[in-house]
């Protein structure tokens, strides 16, 4: 993936290795990416009736804020967010033997949608790479071709976003990530390192770097993306998110703004802690010891 590699090593980007918690399968991982939380029992019970995601999440918040969202790819997203996209085209992942049509069904929309200026968020979920894993494993000769195809798609999107920015001054954010990894045999669901480690790359002209600025990918949690997207889009952080704002994404902002973003994340996390940990009491720390001098004065 020469273009992606260039962006990771020298471009205006921040790269991470994001850890996905098991089960490393698509639906719970999309939930983790968008809610910042790890699915609990309540979620399982609710989902017996409808797969729609009822827990607070970035997509629902974005819709409430009037953002126009478009989705193409794995239909799991359409099931989780049935009324959220102004336009969508879901692809079934049922035919694992197909690794061409599933992706062409996403890519065929690209040229048109990238020219349109009527959306705020575009989500694409490609299935082909996962399907190749299931068919013939991570060392398959098909993998190279598929990664090259994905690299060209990333270049097309990035180039289009950059040319759009020349007219519209505010920077875009391009996020490249996987929902889960792939084991030595090409499957997933369990907790091996290959299954839980996923790439997460944030690309934006706001992350401009000077030559020689080496940025090593940090290990983070998959659940950190929700808080980061919420802050980036000016939305409330989903209430059950356990994630931390990915700090490199705000490093270039004025210090006052950085502090405000960190404060928003801290307030949300402490609220979550207060509601879920019975022993948590605000201000339950022992009172600070009095200064000896003041005791003397009072005495
Ligand atoms: Zn799969």
Short mmCIF file of C-alpha atoms and ligand atoms in Angstrom, two decimals:
data_model
loop_
_atom_site.label_atom_id
_atom_site.label_comp_id
_atom_site.label_asym_id
_atom_site.label_seq_id
_atom_site.Cartn_x
_atom_site.Cartn_y
_atom_site.Cartn_z
CA UNK A 1 0.00 0.00 0.00
CA UNK A 2 2.54 2.63 -1.16
CA UNK A 3 0.23 5.65 -0.86
CA UNK A 4 -1.00 4.70 2.61
CA UNK A 5 2.58 3.91 3.70
CA UNK A 6 3.68 7.34 2.53
CA UNK A 7 0.88 8.99 4.53
CA UNK A 8 1.75 6.96 7.64
CA UNK A 9 5.47 7.63 7.45
CA UNK A 10 5.64 11.19 6.13
CA UNK A 11 2.16 12.56 5.56
CA UNK A 12 -0.28 14.65 7.59
CA UNK A 13 -1.48 11.72 9.67
CA UNK A 14 -1.46 9.99 13.05
CA UNK A 15 -1.28 6.19 13.15
CA UNK A 16 -2.23 3.80 15.89
CA UNK A 17 -2.52 0.09 16.59
CA UNK A 18 -6.02 -0.13 18.03
CA UNK A 19 -6.86 -3.11 20.20
CA UNK A 20 -10.27 -4.69 19.57
CA UNK A 21 -11.76 -6.69 22.42
CA UNK A 22 -13.11 -10.17 21.67
CA UNK A 23 -15.46 -11.28 20.19
CA UNK A 24 -13.56 -10.02 17.14
CA UNK A 25 -16.58 -10.11 14.84
CA UNK A 26 -18.18 -7.24 12.98
CA UNK A 27 -21.35 -6.26 14.85
CA UNK A 28 -19.89 -5.86 18.36
CA UNK A 29 -16.83 -4.16 16.89
CA UNK A 30 -18.85 -1.55 14.98
CA UNK A 31 -20.71 -0.92 18.24
CA UNK A 32 -17.41 -0.48 20.09
CA UNK A 33 -16.16 1.93 17.41
CA UNK A 34 -19.30 4.07 17.49
CA UNK A 35 -20.34 3.90 21.19
CA UNK A 36 -16.85 3.72 22.72
CA UNK A 37 -18.24 1.12 25.09
CA UNK A 38 -18.04 -2.64 25.40
CA UNK A 39 -21.42 -4.33 24.93
CA UNK A 40 -23.01 -5.43 28.17
CA UNK A 41 -25.85 -7.71 29.15
CA UNK A 42 -28.60 -5.11 28.59
CA UNK A 43 -27.47 -4.71 25.02
CA UNK A 44 -27.74 -8.46 24.39
CA UNK A 45 -31.29 -8.59 25.81
CA UNK A 46 -32.43 -5.56 23.78
CA UNK A 47 -31.02 -7.00 20.61
CA UNK A 48 -33.28 -10.04 20.71
CA UNK A 49 -36.05 -7.85 19.36
CA UNK A 50 -34.25 -5.55 16.98
CA UNK A 51 -30.65 -5.19 15.95
CA UNK A 52 -30.95 -1.37 15.98
CA UNK A 53 -28.38 0.19 18.29
CA UNK A 54 -30.17 1.96 21.15
CA UNK A 55 -27.11 2.92 23.15
CA UNK A 56 -25.77 6.46 22.79
CA UNK A 57 -23.31 6.60 19.89
CA UNK A 58 -21.58 8.94 17.45
CA UNK A 59 -23.94 8.21 14.53
CA UNK A 60 -27.10 8.99 16.54
CA UNK A 61 -25.49 12.13 17.95
CA UNK A 62 -24.42 13.23 14.48
CA UNK A 63 -27.92 12.72 13.13
CA UNK A 64 -29.41 14.69 16.03
CA UNK A 65 -26.99 17.52 15.19
CA UNK A 66 -28.31 17.59 11.61
CA UNK A 67 -25.28 15.97 9.98
CA UNK A 68 -25.97 14.34 6.64
CA UNK A 69 -24.49 10.85 6.55
CA UNK A 70 -24.04 8.43 3.66
CA UNK A 71 -23.14 4.76 3.95
CA UNK A 72 -21.96 2.11 1.47
CA UNK A 73 -20.80 -1.41 2.37
CA UNK A 74 -21.41 -4.13 4.96
CA UNK A 75 -25.16 -4.01 5.68
CA UNK A 76 -24.54 -4.53 9.41
CA UNK A 77 -24.34 -0.72 9.60
CA UNK A 78 -27.78 -0.34 8.06
CA UNK A 79 -29.21 -2.82 10.59
CA UNK A 80 -27.60 -0.99 13.52
CA UNK A 81 -28.55 2.47 12.23
CA UNK A 82 -31.75 1.97 10.23
CA UNK A 83 -32.89 5.58 10.03
CA UNK A 84 -29.64 7.45 10.18
CA UNK A 85 -28.32 7.64 6.63
CA UNK A 86 -29.72 10.05 4.05
CA UNK A 87 -28.49 7.56 1.45
CA UNK A 88 -27.16 4.01 1.74
CA UNK A 89 -26.40 0.85 -0.16
CA UNK A 90 -25.89 -2.19 2.06
CA UNK A 91 -23.94 -5.23 0.92
CA UNK A 92 -24.54 -8.66 2.40
CA UNK A 93 -21.50 -10.48 3.77
CA UNK A 94 -23.29 -13.80 3.32
CA UNK A 95 -21.41 -14.89 0.18
CA UNK A 96 -17.93 -15.24 1.64
CA UNK A 97 -16.60 -16.69 -1.64
CA UNK A 98 -17.13 -13.31 -3.31
CA UNK A 99 -14.39 -10.75 -2.79
CA UNK A 100 -14.95 -8.66 -5.93
CA UNK A 101 -18.63 -7.71 -6.17
CA UNK A 102 -18.83 -6.88 -2.45
CA UNK A 103 -16.23 -4.15 -2.96
CA UNK A 104 -17.27 -3.01 -6.44
CA UNK A 105 -20.70 -2.38 -4.93
CA UNK A 106 -19.06 0.22 -2.66
CA UNK A 107 -16.56 1.69 -5.10
CA UNK A 108 -19.11 2.24 -7.89
CA UNK A 109 -20.61 5.07 -5.81
CA UNK A 110 -17.33 6.84 -5.11
CA UNK A 111 -16.81 9.14 -8.10
CA UNK A 112 -20.30 10.54 -7.85
CA UNK A 113 -20.45 10.94 -4.08
CA UNK A 114 -17.02 12.57 -3.85
CA UNK A 115 -18.11 15.26 -6.31
CA UNK A 116 -21.20 16.07 -4.28
CA UNK A 117 -20.92 18.62 -1.52
CA UNK A 118 -24.15 17.63 0.25
CA UNK A 119 -22.88 15.32 3.00
CA UNK A 120 -20.94 15.66 6.25
CA UNK A 121 -19.99 12.05 6.96
CA UNK A 122 -19.31 9.25 4.47
CA UNK A 123 -18.81 5.70 5.79
CA UNK A 124 -17.49 2.90 3.59
CA UNK A 125 -17.18 -0.66 4.88
CA UNK A 126 -15.27 -2.88 2.46
CA UNK A 127 -15.62 -6.65 2.85
CA UNK A 128 -13.30 -8.13 0.24
CA UNK A 129 -10.14 -8.37 2.35
CA UNK A 130 -12.01 -10.19 5.12
CA UNK A 131 -13.51 -12.59 2.60
CA UNK A 132 -10.11 -13.38 1.07
CA UNK A 133 -8.91 -14.20 4.59
CA UNK A 134 -11.76 -16.66 5.03
CA UNK A 135 -11.18 -18.25 1.62
CA UNK A 136 -7.41 -18.58 1.50
CA UNK A 137 -5.78 -17.02 4.57
CA UNK A 138 -3.53 -13.99 5.18
CA UNK A 139 -0.71 -15.23 2.93
CA UNK A 140 -2.96 -15.67 -0.09
CA UNK A 141 -1.67 -14.12 -3.34
CA UNK A 142 -5.09 -12.44 -3.55
CA UNK A 143 -4.24 -10.25 -0.54
CA UNK A 144 -1.64 -8.17 -2.40
CA UNK A 145 -4.06 -7.30 -5.19
CA UNK A 146 -6.79 -6.40 -2.73
CA UNK A 147 -4.49 -4.16 -0.65
CA UNK A 148 -3.36 -2.43 -3.83
CA UNK A 149 -7.02 -1.86 -4.78
CA UNK A 150 -7.72 -0.43 -1.30
CA UNK A 151 -4.61 1.79 -1.51
CA UNK A 152 -5.85 3.29 -4.79
CA UNK A 153 -9.26 3.92 -3.23
CA UNK A 154 -7.69 5.67 -0.27
CA UNK A 155 -5.66 7.83 -2.68
CA UNK A 156 -8.78 8.70 -4.67
CA UNK A 157 -10.67 9.76 -1.53
CA UNK A 158 -7.74 11.67 -0.06
CA UNK A 159 -7.01 13.53 -3.31
CA UNK A 160 -10.65 14.48 -3.63
CA UNK A 161 -10.84 15.73 -0.04
CA UNK A 162 -7.70 17.84 -0.51
CA UNK A 163 -9.04 19.49 -3.66
CA UNK A 164 -12.36 20.18 -1.91
CA UNK A 165 -10.46 21.82 0.96
CA UNK A 166 -8.99 24.36 -1.43
CA UNK A 167 -12.45 25.86 -1.80
CA UNK A 168 -13.79 25.08 1.65
CA UNK A 169 -11.26 26.17 4.25
CA UNK A 170 -12.03 23.72 7.06
CA UNK A 171 -9.94 20.50 7.07
CA UNK A 172 -11.49 17.08 6.55
CA UNK A 173 -10.70 13.97 8.57
CA UNK A 174 -10.16 10.66 6.80
CA UNK A 175 -10.19 7.61 9.09
CA UNK A 176 -8.86 4.27 7.87
CA UNK A 177 -9.46 1.35 10.21
CA UNK A 178 -10.35 -2.30 10.49
CA UNK A 179 -13.15 -3.60 12.69
CA UNK A 180 -11.09 -6.68 13.59
CA UNK A 181 -7.91 -8.48 12.55
CA UNK A 182 -7.30 -11.87 10.97
CA UNK A 183 -5.76 -15.00 12.50
CA UNK A 184 -2.93 -17.07 11.00
CA UNK A 185 -5.58 -19.20 9.32
CA UNK A 186 -7.58 -16.22 8.01
CA UNK A 187 -10.46 -16.43 10.46
CA UNK A 188 -11.45 -14.16 13.38
CA UNK A 189 -13.65 -14.06 16.47
CA UNK A 190 -11.11 -15.00 19.14
CA UNK A 191 -8.41 -13.09 21.01
CA UNK A 192 -5.09 -13.86 19.31
CA UNK A 193 -2.81 -10.89 18.74
CA UNK A 194 -3.47 -11.04 14.98
CA UNK A 195 -7.22 -10.86 15.57
CA UNK A 196 -7.29 -8.05 18.15
CA UNK A 197 -4.68 -5.71 16.63
CA UNK A 198 -6.18 -3.41 14.02
CA UNK A 199 -4.74 -0.45 12.13
CA UNK A 200 -6.20 2.97 12.86
CA UNK A 201 -4.98 5.87 10.75
CA UNK A 202 -6.24 9.44 11.08
CA UNK A 203 -5.43 11.57 8.05
CA UNK A 204 -6.07 15.32 7.94
CA UNK A 205 -4.32 18.42 6.69
CA UNK A 206 -4.77 19.63 10.29
CA UNK A 207 -2.03 17.11 11.23
CA UNK A 208 0.63 18.65 8.97
CA UNK A 209 4.15 17.63 9.94
CA UNK A 210 7.61 18.89 9.13
CA UNK A 211 10.25 16.69 7.44
CA UNK A 212 12.00 14.49 9.99
CA UNK A 213 9.02 14.42 12.37
CA UNK A 214 8.90 10.68 13.11
CA UNK A 215 5.66 9.48 14.63
CA UNK A 216 5.65 5.92 15.92
CA UNK A 217 2.20 4.27 15.97
CA UNK A 218 0.93 4.16 19.56
CA UNK A 219 -1.06 1.29 20.99
CA UNK A 220 -4.57 2.46 21.83
CA UNK A 221 -8.02 0.95 22.32
CA UNK A 222 -10.57 0.61 19.55
CA UNK A 223 -13.02 2.27 21.94
CA UNK A 224 -10.92 5.49 21.84
CA UNK A 225 -12.24 6.37 18.37
CA UNK A 226 -15.77 7.33 19.50
CA UNK A 227 -14.61 10.10 21.85
CA UNK A 228 -12.14 11.33 19.22
CA UNK A 229 -14.78 11.50 16.47
CA UNK A 230 -17.27 13.16 18.80
CA UNK A 231 -14.79 15.89 19.73
CA UNK A 232 -13.76 16.31 16.08
CA UNK A 233 -17.37 16.73 14.94
CA UNK A 234 -18.32 18.96 17.88
CA UNK A 235 -20.73 16.37 19.31
CA UNK A 236 -21.23 15.13 22.88
CA UNK A 237 -19.08 12.10 23.70
CA UNK A 238 -21.36 9.00 23.85
CA UNK A 239 -22.39 8.56 27.49
CA UNK A 240 -21.13 4.98 27.93
CA UNK A 241 -17.84 5.54 26.15
CA UNK A 242 -14.85 4.27 28.15
CA UNK A 243 -12.41 5.67 25.59
CA UNK A 244 -9.83 8.42 25.82
CA UNK A 245 -9.63 11.14 23.21
CA UNK A 246 -6.64 10.29 20.96
CA UNK A 247 -4.47 13.17 22.06
CA UNK A 248 -2.28 13.48 18.93
CA UNK A 249 -5.43 14.50 17.03
CA UNK A 250 -5.69 17.76 19.03
CA UNK A 251 -1.95 18.47 19.52
CA UNK A 252 -1.97 21.19 16.87
CA UNK A 253 -4.81 23.13 18.53
CA UNK A 254 -4.28 26.09 20.88
CA UNK A 255 -3.59 24.95 24.47
CA UNK A 256 -6.84 26.45 25.76
CA UNK A 257 -8.80 24.33 23.28
CA UNK A 258 -6.79 21.19 24.11
CA UNK A 259 -7.66 21.67 27.77
CA UNK A 260 -11.33 22.14 26.97
CA UNK A 261 -11.43 18.89 24.95
CA UNK A 262 -9.64 16.95 27.69
CA UNK A 263 -12.03 18.43 30.24
CA UNK A 264 -15.06 17.28 28.22
CA UNK A 265 -13.64 13.74 28.12
CA UNK A 266 -12.81 13.79 31.85
CA UNK A 267 -16.28 15.02 32.83
CA UNK A 268 -17.95 12.32 30.69
CA UNK A 269 -15.72 9.57 32.12
CA UNK A 270 -16.23 10.66 35.72
CA UNK A 271 -20.00 10.70 35.17
CA UNK A 272 -19.82 7.17 33.83
CA UNK A 273 -17.73 6.11 36.81
CA UNK A 274 -20.14 7.74 39.25
CA UNK A 275 -23.12 5.94 37.70
CA UNK A 276 -21.49 2.51 37.52
CA UNK A 277 -19.18 2.16 40.49
CA UNK A 278 -21.20 2.04 43.75
CA UNK A 279 -18.21 2.96 45.92
CA UNK A 280 -17.48 6.10 43.86
CA UNK A 281 -18.38 9.28 45.71
CA UNK A 282 -17.44 12.71 44.54
CA UNK A 283 -15.27 14.48 47.08
CA UNK A 284 -14.87 11.41 49.29
CA UNK A 285 -11.12 11.98 49.55
CA UNK A 286 -9.96 12.80 53.11
CA UNK A 287 -9.88 16.56 53.73
CA UNK A 288 -6.41 18.01 53.14
CA UNK A 289 -4.34 18.32 56.33
CA UNK A 290 -4.36 21.82 57.77
CA UNK A 291 -1.23 23.83 57.48
CA UNK A 292 0.53 23.79 60.90
CA UNK A 293 0.99 27.56 60.82
CA UNK A 294 -2.73 28.22 60.36
CA UNK A 295 -3.57 25.79 63.19
CA UNK A 296 -1.27 27.73 65.46
CA UNK A 297 -2.86 31.01 64.48
CA UNK A 298 -6.30 29.67 65.14
CA UNK A 299 -5.22 28.05 68.42
ZN1 LIG B 1 -14.95 -12.30 8.44
#
